[in-house]
């Protein structure tokens, strides 16, 4: 990856003057290598060394913001190959293809599908992030006309303008001036013309070539022409090649710090069969794509893709959590039962789902346990009798419900006595162990 | 700077396991690279998908996955034959849920008879699973292993609480064995060690690190599988080299997303397509994390995953 401490040391002044706050240049170099210090602390480092060290310390996959405003999406910045090593940084962008051969009403319809694709899941708003307009017609006027419809219907949605014709690219890009679109279509033949347009329009340039040798030569050439922000396509279409090329690109960037491939990757997953397409997209999401282009965005498919992306990109050290509070499920009245669980999103999801299934209105007290499941939180000392008692007292629930009965998860039945001791006037009832026992349990109580 | 493909050579490899007998016997595992990285090593076999069949009618399965079997699922033999002949199943996983004390509480003798009947009706490899009741699974799987002696089946699942009896039965009757632990690489390693210390051949094991559905902890299964596979390949850790199982259908078809009708959650779209896609996507993600054997339910999800596997090799 980046330079080792010793390699960095060789570039420092080696005077051990301590101005950086470290006893020796070597000690400072070690801190730099671990990214625990920044180079500006050394006043005497040479310009040459700054340049080399600056390049070496840049993230291996270039960070780029696609689009502008509140729909802008970040890509790149990745530092690892496996999600258990460290969180994957910027979730894969999902884009839908709109062909310029479609009728005006179909283009409008698809654009509206993008605008209404948003779904809330575990407190995150998830949606189709971008539109990829493709110049299937080969006709500049058609491409521009389609771009016009999109720019007026969805002015804030980031767009990919896919064409190999520089004139068409330029005309369409002008409609998205200042909005950081991606112009996708620099290949070995038109690289120069496309690079010039991307530069003039301050757009990101999509670069494509047949294979990784050609692709790295091309990004170097384009960089020399003054374009820094690129997304790259190795030409892989088959699932096997997507996995293979994406893996080699990520490895080259992360392990070898190979700059010519240190850019976000775009994959085209379009297939006639929508389910097959979803699975090809899944390959891209799991294996290093920064953008996946789809041909259709049915609601069921969106939910699947969004969920997978969320799973792959969650921080392995920080479980997904929901807010600590007392949730009402159904038309809960002051007499409705009160249940309690932890704030691990998965636990909350399952338990609230089963309470909904029961059709018995309830309150569900969700306690902050740093996102741990019931048993894990109990084992870690975060879901204990005294913490539960304190939470109930401080929650204000005593003003909200008439009764004084709390239903706890069956797995922590052992806590019931000690909660009763600490929570005066309350009766603790042990619920079923598995949440799927809740509907029968709750129904039996109201019968 | 010219591009040099950063290829890896690993010191370890995954054991190849073969199951079944005769012309329809199958192999899986055997690769010495990460999943589908054929560009740098050998990937001799494709992941195998087994169709799940139960000893009792699937009344606890959601409507949309019961439907494809509605005319055959009254009886495990007809059901298994249907999977083999009509759906072209490459393998069948018979789950003896009816033996669970909270269900029909069927006896080990009943289970043995079901196993015999199913085996005589099919010629593809058979996976025999208990009801996941640690105590009851011991006698049930012993009887099932004897009833299928020398048919080279997979018996499962052996867990920390019951591995001794189940592993002994699998060994005595020449079967392969699934070792299951709960989403923890160390527990998984430890169980494999305990089982091999009994004299069970590690090359006859299949590791089940525990499945989870998309949206319901998939990331835990995904990462435990990746870590197990990396330990096998990069550290040549022999106890982590058995192929891995993803028991997908059972976990997927109990969550809300595979059941809730569109009328209740309009933003989630068509319920049937959603359920099928949920199962297929869970499976497709886990084969990329390293699963070589999958157990699935919906025929359309199975064909979609088989189609993507064809494209991956
Ligand atoms: C994944 C996992 C972890 C993850 C954490 C994931 C998370 N966000 O919590 C990690 C790896 C971090 C972890 C760590 C630890 N874990 Co852990 N972990 C698990 C595992 C495999 C799954 C937990 C899980 O996600 N369950 C799913 C959720 C949805 O379950 P749940 O919250 O319990 O909810 C269910 C029920 O309780 C019920 N329910 C929930 N709320 C309510 C409310 C009501 C009213 C009712 C009626 C029902 C109900 O419904 C839900 C579904 O049925 C379990 C084993 C297992 N299979 O349970 C071990 C387990 C919980 N862990 C355990 C332990 C000991 C630990 C550690 C202390 C040490 C260790 N082994 O690593 C640490 C502690 C962490 C810390 N910070 O200190 C033990 C606990 C043993 C015990 N009985 O005390 C378990 C059981 C494993 C084992 N057999 O040893 N763990
Ligand atoms: S300030 Fe620079 S020259 Fe002085 S000790 Fe630190 S690294 Fe060395």
XYZ file of C-alpha atoms in Angstrom, chain A residues 8 59 67 95 125 132 158 189 213 224 231 265 283 333 359 396-397 439:
18
model
C 9.296 7.810 4.436
C -6.305 7.233 -0.676
C -23.428 15.348 -8.894
C -28.022 4.020 -11.681
C -32.987 6.808 3.165
C -27.441 6.795 -17.115
C -26.670 12.979 -10.912
C -10.029 6.382 -30.145
C -3.470 -3.039 -19.682
C -1.599 13.830 -18.574
C -14.448 6.366 -13.341
C -15.167 1.306 -11.036
C -21.814 -9.387 -7.866
C -53.514 3.184 24.300
C -52.225 -7.019 15.447
C -41.242 9.084 31.266
C -43.235 5.984 30.392
C -48.133 -13.025 18.220
